[in-house]
Short mmCIF file of C-alpha atoms and ligand atoms in Angstrom, two decimals:
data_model
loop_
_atom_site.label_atom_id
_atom_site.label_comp_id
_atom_site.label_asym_id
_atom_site.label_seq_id
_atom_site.Cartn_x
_atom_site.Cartn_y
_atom_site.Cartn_z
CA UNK A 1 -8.03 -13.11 7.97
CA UNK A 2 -7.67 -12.31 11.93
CA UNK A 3 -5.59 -9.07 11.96
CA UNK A 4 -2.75 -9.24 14.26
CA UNK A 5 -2.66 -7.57 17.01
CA UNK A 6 -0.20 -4.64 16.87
CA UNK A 7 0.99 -1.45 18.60
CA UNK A 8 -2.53 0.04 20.30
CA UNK A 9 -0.78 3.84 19.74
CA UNK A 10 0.08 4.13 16.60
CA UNK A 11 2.00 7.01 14.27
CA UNK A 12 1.34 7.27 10.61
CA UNK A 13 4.65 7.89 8.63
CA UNK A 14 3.80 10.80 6.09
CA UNK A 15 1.31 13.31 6.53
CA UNK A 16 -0.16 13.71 2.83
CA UNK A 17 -3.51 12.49 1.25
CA UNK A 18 -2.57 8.61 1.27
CA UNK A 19 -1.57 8.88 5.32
CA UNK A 20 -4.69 10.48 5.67
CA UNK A 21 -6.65 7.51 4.33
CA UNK A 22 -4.19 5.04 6.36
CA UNK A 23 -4.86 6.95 9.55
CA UNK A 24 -8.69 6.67 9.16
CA UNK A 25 -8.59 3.14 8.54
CA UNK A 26 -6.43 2.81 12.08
CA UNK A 27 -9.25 4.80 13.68
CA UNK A 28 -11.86 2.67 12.32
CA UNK A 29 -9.59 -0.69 13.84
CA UNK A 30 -9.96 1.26 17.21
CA UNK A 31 -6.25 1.78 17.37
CA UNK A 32 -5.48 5.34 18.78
CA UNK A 33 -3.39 7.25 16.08
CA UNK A 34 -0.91 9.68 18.26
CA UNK A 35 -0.14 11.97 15.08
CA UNK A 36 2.14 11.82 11.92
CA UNK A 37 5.61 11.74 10.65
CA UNK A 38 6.70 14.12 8.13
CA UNK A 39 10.06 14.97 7.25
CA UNK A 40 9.08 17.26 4.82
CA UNK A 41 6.68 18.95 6.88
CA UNK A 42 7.53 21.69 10.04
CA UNK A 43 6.13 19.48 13.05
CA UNK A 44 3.10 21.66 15.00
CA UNK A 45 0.36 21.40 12.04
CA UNK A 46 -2.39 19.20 12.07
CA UNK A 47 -4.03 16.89 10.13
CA UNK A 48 -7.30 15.33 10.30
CA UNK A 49 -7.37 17.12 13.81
CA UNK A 50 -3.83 15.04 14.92
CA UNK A 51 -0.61 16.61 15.25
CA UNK A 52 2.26 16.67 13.07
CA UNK A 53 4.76 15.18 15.25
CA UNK A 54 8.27 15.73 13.58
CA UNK A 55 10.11 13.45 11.37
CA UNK A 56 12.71 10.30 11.78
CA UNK A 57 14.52 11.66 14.84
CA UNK A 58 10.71 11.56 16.59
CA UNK A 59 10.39 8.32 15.47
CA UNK A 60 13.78 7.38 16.53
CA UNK A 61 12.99 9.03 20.49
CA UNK A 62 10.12 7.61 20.31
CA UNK A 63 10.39 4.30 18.90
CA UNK A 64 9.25 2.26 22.41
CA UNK A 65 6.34 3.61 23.17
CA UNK A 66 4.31 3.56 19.51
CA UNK A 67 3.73 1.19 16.57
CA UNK A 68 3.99 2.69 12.73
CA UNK A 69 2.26 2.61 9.74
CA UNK A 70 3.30 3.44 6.35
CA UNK A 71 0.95 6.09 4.62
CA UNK A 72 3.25 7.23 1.41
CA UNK A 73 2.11 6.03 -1.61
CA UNK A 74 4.88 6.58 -3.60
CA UNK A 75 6.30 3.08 -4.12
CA UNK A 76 9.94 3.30 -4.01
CA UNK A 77 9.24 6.61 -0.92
CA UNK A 78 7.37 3.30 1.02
CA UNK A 79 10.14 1.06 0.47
CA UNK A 80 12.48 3.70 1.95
CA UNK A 81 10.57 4.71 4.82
CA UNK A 82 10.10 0.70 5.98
CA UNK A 83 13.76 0.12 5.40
CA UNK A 84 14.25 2.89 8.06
CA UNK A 85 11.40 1.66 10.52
CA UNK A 86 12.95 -1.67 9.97
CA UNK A 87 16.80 -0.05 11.20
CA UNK A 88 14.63 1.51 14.40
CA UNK A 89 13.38 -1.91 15.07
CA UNK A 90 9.92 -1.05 14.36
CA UNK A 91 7.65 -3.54 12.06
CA UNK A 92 5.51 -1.60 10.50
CA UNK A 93 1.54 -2.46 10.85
CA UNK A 94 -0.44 -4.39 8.51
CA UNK A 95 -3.86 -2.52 8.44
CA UNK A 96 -7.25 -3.79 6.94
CA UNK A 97 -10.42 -1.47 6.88
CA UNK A 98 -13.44 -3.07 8.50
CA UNK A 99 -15.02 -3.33 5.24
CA UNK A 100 -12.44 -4.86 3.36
CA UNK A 101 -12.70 -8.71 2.81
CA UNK A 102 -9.98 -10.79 3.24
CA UNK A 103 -10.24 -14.71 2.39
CA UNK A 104 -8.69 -16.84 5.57
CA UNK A 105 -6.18 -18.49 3.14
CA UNK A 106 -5.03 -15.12 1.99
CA UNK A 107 -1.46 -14.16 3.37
CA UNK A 108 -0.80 -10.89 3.48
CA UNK A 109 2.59 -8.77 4.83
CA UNK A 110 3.79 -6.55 7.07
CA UNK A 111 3.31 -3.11 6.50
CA UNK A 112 0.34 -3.41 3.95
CA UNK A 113 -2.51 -1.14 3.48
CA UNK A 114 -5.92 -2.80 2.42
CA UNK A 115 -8.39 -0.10 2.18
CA UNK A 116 -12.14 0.50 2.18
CA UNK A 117 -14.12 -2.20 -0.17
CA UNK A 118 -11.25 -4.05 -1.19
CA UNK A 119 -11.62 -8.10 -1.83
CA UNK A 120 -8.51 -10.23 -1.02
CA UNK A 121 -9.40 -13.55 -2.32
CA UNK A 122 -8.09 -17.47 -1.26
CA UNK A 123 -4.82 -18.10 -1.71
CA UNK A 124 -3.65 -14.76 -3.08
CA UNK A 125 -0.10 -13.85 -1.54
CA UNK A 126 0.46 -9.79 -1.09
CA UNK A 127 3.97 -8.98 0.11
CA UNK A 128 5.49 -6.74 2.36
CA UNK A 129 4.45 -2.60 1.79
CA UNK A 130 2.31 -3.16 -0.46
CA UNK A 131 -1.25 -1.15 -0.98
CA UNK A 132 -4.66 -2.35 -2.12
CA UNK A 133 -6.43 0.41 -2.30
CA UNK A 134 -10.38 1.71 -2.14
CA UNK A 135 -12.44 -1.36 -4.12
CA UNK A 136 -9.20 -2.72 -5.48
CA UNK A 137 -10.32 -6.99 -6.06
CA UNK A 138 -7.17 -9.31 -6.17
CA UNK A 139 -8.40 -12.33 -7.47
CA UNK A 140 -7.65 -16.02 -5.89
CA UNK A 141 -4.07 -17.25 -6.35
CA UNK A 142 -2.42 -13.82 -7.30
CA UNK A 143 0.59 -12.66 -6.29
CA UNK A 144 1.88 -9.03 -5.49
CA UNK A 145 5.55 -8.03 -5.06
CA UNK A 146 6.73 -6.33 -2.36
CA UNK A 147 5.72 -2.33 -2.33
CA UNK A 148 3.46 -2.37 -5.35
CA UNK A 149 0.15 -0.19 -5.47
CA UNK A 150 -3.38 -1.46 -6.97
CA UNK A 151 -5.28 1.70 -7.06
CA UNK A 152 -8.73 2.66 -6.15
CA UNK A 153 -11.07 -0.10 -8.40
CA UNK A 154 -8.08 -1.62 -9.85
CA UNK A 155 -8.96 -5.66 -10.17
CA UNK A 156 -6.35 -8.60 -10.98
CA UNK A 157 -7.99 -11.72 -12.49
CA UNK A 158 -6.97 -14.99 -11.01
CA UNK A 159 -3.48 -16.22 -10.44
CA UNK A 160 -2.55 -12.55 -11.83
CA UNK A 161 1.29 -11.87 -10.62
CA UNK A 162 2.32 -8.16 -9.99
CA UNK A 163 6.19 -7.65 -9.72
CA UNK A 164 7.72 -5.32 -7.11
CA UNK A 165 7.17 -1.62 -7.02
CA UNK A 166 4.69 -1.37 -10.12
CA UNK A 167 1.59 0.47 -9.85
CA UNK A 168 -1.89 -0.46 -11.27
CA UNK A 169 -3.63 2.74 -12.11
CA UNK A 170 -7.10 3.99 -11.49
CA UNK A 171 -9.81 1.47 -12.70
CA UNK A 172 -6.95 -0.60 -14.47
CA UNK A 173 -7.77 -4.80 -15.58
CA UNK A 174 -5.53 -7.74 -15.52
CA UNK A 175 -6.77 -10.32 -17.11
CA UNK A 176 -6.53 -13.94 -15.77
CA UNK A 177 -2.84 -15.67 -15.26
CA UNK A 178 -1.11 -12.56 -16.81
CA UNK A 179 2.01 -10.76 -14.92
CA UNK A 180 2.79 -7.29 -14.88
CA UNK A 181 6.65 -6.89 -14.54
CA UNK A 182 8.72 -4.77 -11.48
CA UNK A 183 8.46 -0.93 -11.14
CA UNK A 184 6.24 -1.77 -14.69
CA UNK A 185 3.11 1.37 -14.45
CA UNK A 186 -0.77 0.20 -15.86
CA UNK A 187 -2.36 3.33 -16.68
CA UNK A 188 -5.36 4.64 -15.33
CA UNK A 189 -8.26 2.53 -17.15
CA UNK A 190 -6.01 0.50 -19.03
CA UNK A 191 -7.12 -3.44 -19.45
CA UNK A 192 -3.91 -6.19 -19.48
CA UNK A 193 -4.30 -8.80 -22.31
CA UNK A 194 -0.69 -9.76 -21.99
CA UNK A 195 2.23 -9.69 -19.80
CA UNK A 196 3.92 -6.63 -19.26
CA UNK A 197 7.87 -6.38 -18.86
CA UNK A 198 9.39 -5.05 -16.14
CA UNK A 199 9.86 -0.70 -16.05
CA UNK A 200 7.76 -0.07 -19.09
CA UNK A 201 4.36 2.78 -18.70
CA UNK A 202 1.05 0.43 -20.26
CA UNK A 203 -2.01 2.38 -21.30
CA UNK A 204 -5.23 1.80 -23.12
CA UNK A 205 -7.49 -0.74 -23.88
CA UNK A 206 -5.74 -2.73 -24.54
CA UNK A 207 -2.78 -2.35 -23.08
CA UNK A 208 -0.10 -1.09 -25.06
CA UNK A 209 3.76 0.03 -23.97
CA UNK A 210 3.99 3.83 -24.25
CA UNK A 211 7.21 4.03 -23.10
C1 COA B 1 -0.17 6.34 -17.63
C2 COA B 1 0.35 7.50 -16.82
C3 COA B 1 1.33 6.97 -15.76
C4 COA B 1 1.08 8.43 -17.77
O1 COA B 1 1.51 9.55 -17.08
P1 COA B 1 2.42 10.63 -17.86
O2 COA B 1 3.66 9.97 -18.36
O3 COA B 1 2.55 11.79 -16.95
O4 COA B 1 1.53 10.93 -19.12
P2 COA B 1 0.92 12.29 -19.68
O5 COA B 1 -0.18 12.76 -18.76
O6 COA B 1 2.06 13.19 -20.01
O7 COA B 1 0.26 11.78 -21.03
C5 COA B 1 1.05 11.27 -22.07
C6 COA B 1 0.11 10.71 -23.11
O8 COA B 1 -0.47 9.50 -22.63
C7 COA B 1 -1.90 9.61 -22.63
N1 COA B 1 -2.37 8.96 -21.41
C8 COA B 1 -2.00 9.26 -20.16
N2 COA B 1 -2.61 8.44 -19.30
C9 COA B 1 -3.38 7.62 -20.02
C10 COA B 1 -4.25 6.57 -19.67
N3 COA B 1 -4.42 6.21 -18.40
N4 COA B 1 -4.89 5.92 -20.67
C11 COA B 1 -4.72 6.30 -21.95
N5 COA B 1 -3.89 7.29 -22.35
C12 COA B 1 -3.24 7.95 -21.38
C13 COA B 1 -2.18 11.11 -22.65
O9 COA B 1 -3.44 11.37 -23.22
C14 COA B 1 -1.06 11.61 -23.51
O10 COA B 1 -1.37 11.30 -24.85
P3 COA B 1 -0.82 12.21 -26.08
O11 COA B 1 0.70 12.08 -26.03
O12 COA B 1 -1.43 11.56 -27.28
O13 COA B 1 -1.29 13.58 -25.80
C15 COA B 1 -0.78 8.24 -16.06
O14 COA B 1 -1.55 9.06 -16.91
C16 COA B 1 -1.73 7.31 -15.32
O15 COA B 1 -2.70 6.79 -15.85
N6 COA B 1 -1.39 7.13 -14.03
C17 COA B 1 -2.18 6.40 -13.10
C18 COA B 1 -2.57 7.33 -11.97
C19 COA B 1 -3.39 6.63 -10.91
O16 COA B 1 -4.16 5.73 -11.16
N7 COA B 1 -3.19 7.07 -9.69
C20 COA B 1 -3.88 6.49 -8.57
C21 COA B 1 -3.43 7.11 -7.30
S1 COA B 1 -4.28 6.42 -5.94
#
């Protein structure tokens, strides 16, 4: 998939362990990452040798001269923070590592994070915000909702369909054609033998609702 061609300066929106990761990927595209936003954090630190910008009202100053990417990995924190880059008139980038592999059929969003070693295959659809993370594999034909997470080594069988906000854990397994509901959690590990409903926590192998 030919990434498209965004903002050369670019800020990453939260300054944590996730928007580190996002920020190296953007260095490894050869974008030039001018620092971070943070509203929780007093702007003048640095991170990964880049400064610590300030929060929104940077953004909002700022907003002409720089492109954005989301690095919070808290689902419903991501949704949030696009909703306000949206309000600024900002899109927020779509970032791919290098060594992530993405099928040409494969359509992916705007604002979503694919990260080292991760396999998009044909036809898969991944919405707007969400993250694939390290070695994550998303089968062909699945489909993510908007703002979801797939962990580090998490893999969806084919025609898998994740709802909105949920969150594969660690090392987690869909099997083939089955759907994981909105806001639903896989645990870490866990292996999906059957659909699971929306805003229920799945662990073990396999899968059963904990709560
Ligand atoms: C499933 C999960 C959400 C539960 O979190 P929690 O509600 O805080 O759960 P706790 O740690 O309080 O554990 C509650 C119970 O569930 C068990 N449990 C927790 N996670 C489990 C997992 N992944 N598989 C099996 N059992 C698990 C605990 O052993 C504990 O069992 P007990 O009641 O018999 O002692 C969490 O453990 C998890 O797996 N999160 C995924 C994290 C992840 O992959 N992050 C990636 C970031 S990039």
């Amino acid at each position: 998939m030919e990434q498209k061609r965004e903002n050369p300066r670019l800020v990453v929106y939260g300054c944590g362990g996730h928007g580190k990761v996002v920020a190296d990927i953007a260095l490894a595209r050869g974008l030039r990452v001018e620092g971070f936003i943070d509203d929780g954090v007093q702007a003048g630190g640095r991170v990964l040798g880049l400064p610590i910008l300030g929060g929104a009202a940077w953004l909002e100053a700022h907003r002409s001269e720089v492109g954005v990417a989301l690095g919070i990995g808290e689902n419903h924190a991501r949704r949030r923070v696009y909703g306000l880059c949206e309000a600024l008139g900002l899109v927020p980038a779509t970032l791919i590592h290098p060594s992530a592999v993405v099928a040409a059929s494969a359509r992916v969003g705007a604002g979503v994070v694919v990260m080292a070693q991760a396999v998009i295959n044909p036809d898969a659809r991944v919405a707007d915000g969400v993250i694939i993370n390290s070695g994550a594999i998303v089968e062909h034909d699945c489909e993510l909702g908007a703002f979801a997470h797939l962990s580090p080594n998490a893999t969806l069988g084919g025609t898998v369909r994740i709802g909105a906000l949920a969150h594969v854990g660690l090392g987690a397994s869909i099997l083939p054609g089955k759907s994981v509901g909105e806001e639903a959690v896989v645990g870490a590990g866990a292996v999906v033998l059957a659909d699971v409903p929306p805003r229920v926590v799945v662990v073990g192998v396999p899968a059963r609702v904990r709560r």
